[in-house]
Structure formats: structure tokens, C-alpha cells
Amino acid sequence: MADTAPASELVTLEVDGRSVEVAPGSLVWDACERAGVFVPVYCAHKKLEPVAVCRMCLVEVQGMPKLQPACATRVSPGMVVRTATEQVRKFRDSNLEFLLLNHPLDCPVCDRGGECDLQDFTQRYGPGQSRQSITEKVHFNKAVPLSDKIILDQERCILCWRCVRYYEEITGEREIVLQERGVHTLVDTFEHQPLRSEFQGNLPEICPVGALTHAKYRFRARPWDLRRTASICSHCSYGCSVFVDAREDQVARYASSDNPDVDDSWLCDRGRYSFPELNRKDRVLSPEAATAGGRQVVSYQDALGRAAGQLLRVGSDNGGEAIGVIGSDLMTNEEAFLLQWLARDIIGTPHLGHRLLPAPEISPLDFELGIAEIEECDQVVVLGPLPEQLAPVLTLRLFKAGTKRARKILRVEAPFTVAAIRKQVIGEGRVGVVAAESDREAALKLRTALTGAGRRCEVLTLMERVNSRGCQDLGLLPGWLPGYRRAPSPGMELPDILEAAIAGRIKALLVVNPGPDLEADPRLEAALKGAEVTVVVAAFPGVASRNATVLLPGRTIVEKAGTVTNAEGRVQRVRTAVEPKFAFPSDLKILGDLARAMGGELGAQPLAGPVYDLLARAVPAYRGAQAGLRPRWEATA
Amino acid sequence: MFRELMGGMRITMREMLNRPITIQYPEEQRPVPPRHRGRHILHRYDNGLEKCIGCELCAGACPVGCIYVQAAENDPEHPVSPGERYAVRYEINLLRCIYCGYCAEACPTEAITLGPRLDLVDYKRERLVATKDDLLEAWPGFQPLPMAVAKGGGPAASQPTPLGAGSTHDGPAGSAPGLRPPIPGRRGPGPL
Ligand code: SF4
Ligand code: SF4
Ligand code: SF4
Ligand code: SF4
Ligand code: FES
């Protein structure tokens, strides 16, 4: 806060003898933080409005007869705040004793144990011993399922209201309430209805204690078992930052990590609870090849040699155009870049693709509006329910823009006729249009109409999967080279490649990391059967792996390192959170090795860093963009 | 100098007249002191429920990280332990363990203690990773503890439950923890 206000307007106050400057209207809590003084809080939360109900943060303010809640008191010039006095110490001690009065003290079986604010503050500020016997405690319900995702332990709740306020202020759904009053207060769902929100998974994270816990993480691990890796949620093109918490070779949970420009520290349940898929036991574990004696497990080198030999043979017999290359939007930028290079320069085919939806006309300007910029638009037009289905966390951003920033959110229903929407977009100022990729045409028409009328209008197109945008930026498409340059000879789109393989015009297929939609497409099996040579890199067994003449084990998104690009164009890093169950090279190295075996020279190590440098040379917008920034596309488009 | 030599010789002479203290191990075994920290034992309550609640505090306290616990939720109809949580897997790598007893110290339910068993050798390393089956007290028919009864009269045998520190709370009096008896005719210990 203080960073944006000019120095002359800052308020100077003293915290524990240290002088600090903060913006006017800041809280004493912020001032303490700025002074490097830790104040314990329960009900206060950086993303929620203060309510000052838990009284944990009370501090002494000179001139005020009683202790003041740091989380709700605004600063004033010359204020003198003391947090280390005997009065504060005593108060914290008694407050904790009070909070622990009926607390079950079942830390050993509590999923929060080890990362619980009640444990931590009790250890730091609380009474060492209880004056009350454990048998005198009043008991409430334990392990109440609030839905299939969230489990409530009413005894452990310290009534901080965070969950209630989260539903009020962040999602607007109001599903959790505090029932009764006084000592009988209990947290529960409204009229005992199960929670239906799509954002329940955030509750256990904002709950300062172990009252609300994840059903999917229940008893799975302890905080000290977990290895935390900062990465990106692999579920949609919104690109929320997550911490992947892994226990040995399993992902135990996804935790949110605050990226104010994208997720604003919230995750949707679809993304958060998508990790069990990554722990699937059925994996492609070793290279395999179809030999005269049937299908056999072969060595990596053998598989690579066979793959290269077979592809080269088809290439020399029928020309490069007889080979189709299929990637997927689950690949990292580096892999996508390497694959399109392998296809175009080494194999020599224009037929490559990564998705079933054709992309005849694309432009980086379809993604001009940044996610955080939604809040800056005076009006936001959302075309149908699809954008919010593709990227659920978008709903929270729209809610925030609509409530905290008082922006006008227009949710329009299909059919999206420009004239009809145009009538609703009234007034002056900036307009944002949020659309799913399938409604791109309508969004662009609307933009043309609005900019024609002198309004500033930008579009944000949401795509299907985690790296749909990156694969497009890096030219894993038949008609487009990396950086949105037109390819000299446009090849076939992915559905046409499949048809051509069925018809026998495509003789060989290279399939890397097939996505679920491709796996579910009935044409894939026929295409793979129709092609003479099918080289497949796949993490999970499926149609592609079963029909491969050469199969190489692939990795899931948590097993590899690289970058992905979200819908707004932000280049973000994914990191290796768990080691795969096999000792074979990463997908990126497989592609590099395959290129080399086919006589290609990459000119760099097939590792995420060097390949990124290569791709940044081909796509100038990506230069220096690795720090989680949005590349500037205007210059290259 | 001569005086010192005589002093030394006197001790030697005296000890020559004493009975030898060597024993024929492993046929003969000495009783272990009650607080001996040998191989771990996972205890049960009188009703047979396991004391361990799978909290992993022992694993957290262990300085060498040789304990692996995987917890799971109790089926209320057929609980394994009292309460919500139990250890579905509990393993200790006895080759890494330094027998410090911190795990017993950390345990909130006194589920784990270090017992008298000390002859931990085997031909295979894997077999020295003790699993829950190895560590858990048998129920309901407790096996007699072979080492404690082997000699008799020692401090170990005079205790009803010669388990080491914190052992007074467990099991029916007179019962011994569920170590597997050694395999007959085999020198050295059986599998854990
Ligand atoms: S909420 Fe915290 S203090 Fe309470 S049982 Fe759980 S870990 Fe312990
Ligand atoms: S359930 Fe958690 S977040 Fe909700 S009031 Fe209780 S302690 Fe606070
Ligand atoms: S005795 Fe010490 S080293 Fe051995 S398992 Fe227990 S805590 Fe770990
Ligand atoms: S032995 Fe004790 S400390 Fe270890 S998991 Fe079981 S209950 Fe927890
Ligand atoms: S944190 Fe200030 S009263 Fe709760």
C-alpha cells in the first residue's frame, strides 16, 4: 500500500521503538509488518476485511486506555504502538487459554498439526499448561462432512469467521454460517445443506486451525513429510500458481500460492483436486516396440533407434509429407518448440497439430486483456458461461471486480449478436471482453464495433488446457510458425491428419503426450492402425500407447520442468515436483535424442533452459519473459 | 615399580579364582535390563485396539528418519485404534535406527517403546525393515518373550512386562509382547 502513495502523504508512526511510514488508512497490523514486528492474528486475513473478533492481535497504543486490535485499528500520525509489553503478553496468554478452553487438543490426529496457528501461537505466547482437566471439556461434532471435499471438526473451530467471510467477500455464495450465539456458537453450513461451491478447497487454507480439512488430503501426510515445489496448476489455461506438496513419489495436495496478477491466492476445486490423476499407478513405464515376435520391452537406445529408423524410412520412401506429427496442449513451451522444429526441419512435414479445434486465424491480440486488468475495466462483457467453465477462478476475479471495484459485469447469453450486446454496453470507459476460444469470432466482432465507437476494448480468450496458448505461440500448428508468422506451406489440421492416416495418405505418425480429448476421439485408433509407423511418447497407457510401433515413456506435468503460457500470455515455470517411477529421459530429451538420431542438430542441450533460449530467439516476445511476466506481443504481431 | 607390578598381579590372581563370566551365546543369554533400548514394540490397549494413531510424531522426532508411517481413517464399525486415525503402514528401518528412544518419547499415546530384543542380524537387509506385523504385539494370544524367559531370575524376567520405559501401562499383567519366537534349530535370530 505504502509503496504507491507519494512520500509526502505517508503516515509516520512508531512500532516498538521503530519508526515506520505507511500509507494513510493502513492498519496497525500492516505497520507492524512493515516494522518487522510479528503480531499473531487469527481472524485477520490479507484478502478479507477486518472484523476483529478473535482478539489475538491486541496491542498497546499510547493514549488509549485499553488494548487495541492491530488488525482493525487504522494508523494515525505520531501513533506509538507497543507489542512487547507485559500487558500484551498477559493478554495473549489468557486469550489463548480461553481459545483452548474446549479445544480438543487432538493435534496428533489433526491434519493441521505441524502447520497450525493455534499450535504455533500457543507454543510462542500461550500458557504452558492447562488449568482445566481434559475430561471437563465440552465436546462438539467431529469429522462432519460438509461435502465430499470438506470435512469439519466443530470442536477445533476457534470462531474466527474467516470461512464465513470468505464466502461473503470472495465468492459471494454464503454457504457457511455461524449458528447460535455465545458459547454455543457453532460453524455449520446454511440449513445443513452440503456445500456446492466450486471453491471449497480454499476453506481449509484460510481456516487458521484444523477445523476445516480436505477430504482428499485427510490423513495422507504430515507437513514434515512434504516436499514443496512452486509450480503451475495443470488444469486449465488460467495458470494459477500452486505449491505441489509431494510425499515421496506421490502428489499429496495442491496448495495455493498467491499470485495477485492471476489467482489472487485462490484455486478452484477442479484444479486443486486434480492431482489424483497424476498419481495414477497405470503408467507407461518402459520403452516398447512392436517386433516380429510381438510387442517387447526394449532398451531406450533401441527404441530410439527404431523410431528414428522407421520415421526416416517412411520419409525417404514417401517424402516428409507422409508423416504427421501430433503434440498436445499438455506439453511445455520447450517441448512444443522442439516438436515443431523436429516436424518442420528434421522430418520435413507441414502436417503438425496439437488440438482438435482448428485454428485458421489466430493473433496474439486475441489475448490483450490481462487477468488482473479485468478489475480495471469499467465494463466487463462475459460471453456465456463457457469462460467461467473453462477457468473457474475467473469467477472470483469477476466477483471482485464487481464488488470491491464496483465494475459492471455483463454476462450475456448466446447467441452473441454484436448489436444486442452493444446496446447493453453503455457509457464511457474501458471495456473488457472475456470469451471462450470457441466464441472468439463474436468477441473480436464486438471489439471492432466498440473500438469503432471510440471505446477502449480488449479481449481475453480463454483456452482449453494448461499450455494451449503456449503451443499456439510456438507454432505447433500447421499454418503458423513460432511467433504467429504464417507458414509457407500450410499443412493439415489435426483432424485432417487423422483422416489422412485412416485413408492411408499419411504413413507415419509421431504422437507426443496425447491429451484426453485426442485419446477419446474414435478416429485416433483407426488412424494409428492405418499408419505403418506410429511412434508414441505417452505417460499413461491408452489408445495411442496400445497402437504404437515404438513407445517411449512420457512424463506428467509434475514430473517435468519447463515453462507454460497461460491464456493472457504470461510465461510461467513448472518445476519437477516428483521424480517419475522410471529412469528414462524427460520428454524434452526424448525429442532432442530423436532429432539427433534422425540426423538433426539442435545446437543446444535438450534441457528446459537452453531450449528456452532457442525459442526466445525465434519468438522475440518470449525473450526475458521467464520471470512470470506477460510478454509484449504488440511489437511482433 | 615393583609395588605396582605386585598390585596388578594381585588382581590377576584374585580374578583367576573367580567363576568365569562368559556365557555360551546364543544358547545362553543374559537378561536385559528393563530399560534396555532394543527393537521397538507397538502396543495395544487391553481391548486389543492398537495404541498407535498414525500421527507420525515418532517419524518427525526420529533423528535419522528411519520411521515410515502412513495413516488412514478408521472404519467406525471395525476400528483398528480408538478415534479417527490409525497407522495402516508402520515401518522402521532397523539398520538405520540408532536406538535413541526419541520415538518413544514423542509418542502421545505410548504406542511405541523400545524393547529388550537386541539380536538384530540377518542375511538380507530388506528383512531388517520391520513392518507393523513384526512390531505389533500379538492379540489376543500373546507369545511369551523368548529372551526374558530364557534365563530366568534376571531383572527382565522379574518384570511382568519387560518392555523398557513407559511399559507399565500396557497389556494384561503377565503378558509378554508379541515377538515371534526364534525359528527352532536356527542359530541367531529368526526374521524380525
Ligand atoms: S487445530 Fe491445531 S491445535 Fe487444534 S488439534 Fe488441530 S493442530 Fe492441534
Ligand atoms: S471453521 Fe476455521 S475458518 Fe471457520 S470460523 Fe472456525 S476456525 Fe475460523
Ligand atoms: S530409536 Fe531413535 S533412531 Fe530409532 S526409530 Fe526411534 S527415534 Fe528413530
Ligand atoms: S507410534 Fe506413536 S508417535 Fe508414532 S505414529 Fe503411532 S501414535 Fe504416533
Ligand atoms: S486478528 Fe485482530 S482481532 Fe482477530
Short mmCIF file of N, CA, C and O in Angstrom, two decimals, chain B residues 41-44 116 135-149 156-157 159-163 170-180:
data_model
loop_
_atom_site.label_atom_id
_atom_site.label_comp_id
_atom_site.label_asym_id
_atom_site.label_seq_id
_atom_site.Cartn_x
_atom_site.Cartn_y
_atom_site.Cartn_z
N ILE B 41 8.57 -51.99 19.92
CA ILE B 41 7.33 -52.75 20.05
C ILE B 41 6.17 -51.78 19.92
O ILE B 41 6.20 -50.69 20.50
N LEU B 42 5.18 -52.15 19.16
CA LEU B 42 3.96 -51.35 19.07
C LEU B 42 2.91 -52.00 19.97
O LEU B 42 2.63 -53.19 19.82
N HIS B 43 2.36 -51.22 20.85
CA HIS B 43 1.49 -51.80 21.88
C HIS B 43 0.02 -51.69 21.56
O HIS B 43 -0.39 -50.94 20.69
N ARG B 44 -0.74 -52.45 22.32
CA ARG B 44 -2.20 -52.42 22.22
C ARG B 44 -2.80 -52.07 23.57
O ARG B 44 -2.18 -52.24 24.61
N PRO B 116 13.33 -55.30 24.63
CA PRO B 116 14.57 -55.98 25.01
C PRO B 116 15.30 -56.65 23.85
O PRO B 116 16.45 -57.03 24.00
N LEU B 135 6.27 -55.57 14.44
CA LEU B 135 6.42 -54.74 15.63
C LEU B 135 5.24 -54.83 16.58
O LEU B 135 5.38 -54.59 17.77
N LEU B 136 4.08 -55.18 16.04
CA LEU B 136 2.86 -55.10 16.84
C LEU B 136 2.76 -56.26 17.81
O LEU B 136 3.09 -57.39 17.47
N GLU B 137 2.28 -55.97 19.00
CA GLU B 137 2.01 -57.03 19.96
C GLU B 137 0.94 -57.94 19.39
O GLU B 137 -0.04 -57.47 18.82
N ALA B 138 1.14 -59.22 19.55
CA ALA B 138 0.14 -60.16 19.04
C ALA B 138 -1.12 -60.05 19.88
O ALA B 138 -1.09 -59.67 21.04
N TRP B 139 -2.23 -60.38 19.30
CA TRP B 139 -3.51 -60.30 20.02
C TRP B 139 -4.42 -61.38 19.48
O TRP B 139 -4.45 -61.58 18.27
N PRO B 140 -5.19 -62.06 20.27
CA PRO B 140 -5.20 -61.96 21.72
C PRO B 140 -4.15 -62.85 22.40
O PRO B 140 -3.77 -62.59 23.51
N GLY B 141 -3.69 -63.91 21.75
CA GLY B 141 -2.77 -64.81 22.44
C GLY B 141 -1.34 -64.30 22.41
O GLY B 141 -0.63 -64.50 21.44
N PHE B 142 -0.93 -63.60 23.43
CA PHE B 142 0.43 -63.08 23.42
C PHE B 142 1.44 -64.22 23.47
O PHE B 142 1.28 -65.17 24.22
N GLN B 143 2.46 -64.10 22.68
CA GLN B 143 3.55 -65.07 22.72
C GLN B 143 4.45 -64.73 23.90
O GLN B 143 4.67 -63.57 24.17
N PRO B 144 4.95 -65.75 24.58
CA PRO B 144 5.93 -65.43 25.63
C PRO B 144 7.19 -64.84 25.00
O PRO B 144 7.55 -65.19 23.87
N LEU B 145 7.81 -63.97 25.72
CA LEU B 145 9.01 -63.32 25.21
C LEU B 145 10.19 -64.27 25.36
O LEU B 145 10.56 -64.61 26.47
N PRO B 146 10.75 -64.75 24.30
CA PRO B 146 11.75 -65.81 24.41
C PRO B 146 12.97 -65.39 25.23
O PRO B 146 13.45 -66.16 26.03
N MET B 147 13.42 -64.20 25.05
CA MET B 147 14.66 -63.83 25.68
C MET B 147 14.52 -63.67 27.19
O MET B 147 15.41 -64.00 27.94
N ALA B 148 13.37 -63.16 27.60
CA ALA B 148 13.19 -62.91 29.01
C ALA B 148 13.04 -64.21 29.79
O ALA B 148 13.50 -64.33 30.91
N VAL B 149 12.42 -65.22 29.17
CA VAL B 149 12.23 -66.47 29.91
C VAL B 149 13.43 -67.39 29.75
O VAL B 149 13.54 -68.38 30.45
N ALA B 156 14.90 -58.71 33.85
CA ALA B 156 13.92 -58.68 32.76
C ALA B 156 12.76 -59.63 33.07
O ALA B 156 11.60 -59.28 32.92
N ALA B 157 13.07 -60.81 33.52
CA ALA B 157 12.02 -61.79 33.74
C ALA B 157 11.19 -61.47 34.98
O ALA B 157 10.06 -61.90 35.11
N GLN B 159 10.03 -58.69 35.75
CA GLN B 159 9.02 -57.70 35.41
C GLN B 159 7.89 -58.39 34.69
O GLN B 159 8.12 -59.24 33.84
N PRO B 160 6.67 -57.99 34.99
CA PRO B 160 5.57 -58.60 34.23
C PRO B 160 5.66 -58.25 32.75
O PRO B 160 5.41 -59.09 31.90
N THR B 161 6.00 -57.05 32.42
CA THR B 161 6.10 -56.67 31.01
C THR B 161 7.46 -56.03 30.79
O THR B 161 7.62 -54.83 30.96
N PRO B 162 8.41 -56.81 30.45
CA PRO B 162 9.78 -56.30 30.38
C PRO B 162 10.03 -55.51 29.10
O PRO B 162 10.69 -55.96 28.20
N LEU B 163 9.44 -54.38 29.02
CA LEU B 163 9.48 -53.67 27.74
C LEU B 163 10.34 -52.43 27.74
O LEU B 163 10.56 -51.83 26.73
N ASP B 170 0.68 -50.97 29.75
CA ASP B 170 0.11 -51.75 28.66
C ASP B 170 -0.25 -53.16 29.08
O ASP B 170 0.16 -53.67 30.12
N GLY B 171 -1.02 -53.74 28.22
CA GLY B 171 -1.31 -55.17 28.22
C GLY B 171 -1.75 -55.76 29.55
O GLY B 171 -1.53 -55.20 30.60
N PRO B 172 -2.41 -56.87 29.51
CA PRO B 172 -2.77 -57.58 30.72
C PRO B 172 -1.50 -57.99 31.48
O PRO B 172 -0.49 -58.30 30.86
N ALA B 173 -1.59 -57.97 32.80
CA ALA B 173 -0.40 -58.29 33.60
C ALA B 173 0.10 -59.69 33.23
O ALA B 173 -0.69 -60.60 32.97
N GLY B 174 1.37 -59.85 33.20
CA GLY B 174 1.95 -61.15 32.92
C GLY B 174 2.10 -61.44 31.45
O GLY B 174 2.76 -62.39 31.07
N SER B 175 1.50 -60.65 30.61
CA SER B 175 1.63 -60.92 29.20
C SER B 175 2.97 -60.41 28.71
O SER B 175 3.52 -59.47 29.24
N ALA B 176 3.47 -61.04 27.72
CA ALA B 176 4.73 -60.58 27.14
C ALA B 176 4.44 -60.03 25.75
O ALA B 176 3.47 -60.42 25.13
N PRO B 177 5.24 -59.12 25.29
CA PRO B 177 4.98 -58.56 23.98
C PRO B 177 5.14 -59.60 22.88
O PRO B 177 5.77 -60.63 23.05
N GLY B 178 4.55 -59.30 21.78
CA GLY B 178 4.42 -60.32 20.74
C GLY B 178 5.59 -60.47 19.82
O GLY B 178 5.48 -60.32 18.62
N LEU B 179 6.75 -60.73 20.38
CA LEU B 179 7.86 -61.06 19.49
C LEU B 179 7.66 -62.46 18.96
O LEU B 179 7.18 -63.34 19.66
N ARG B 180 8.03 -62.65 17.74
CA ARG B 180 7.94 -64.01 17.22
C ARG B 180 9.00 -64.87 17.88
O ARG B 180 10.13 -64.41 18.08
#
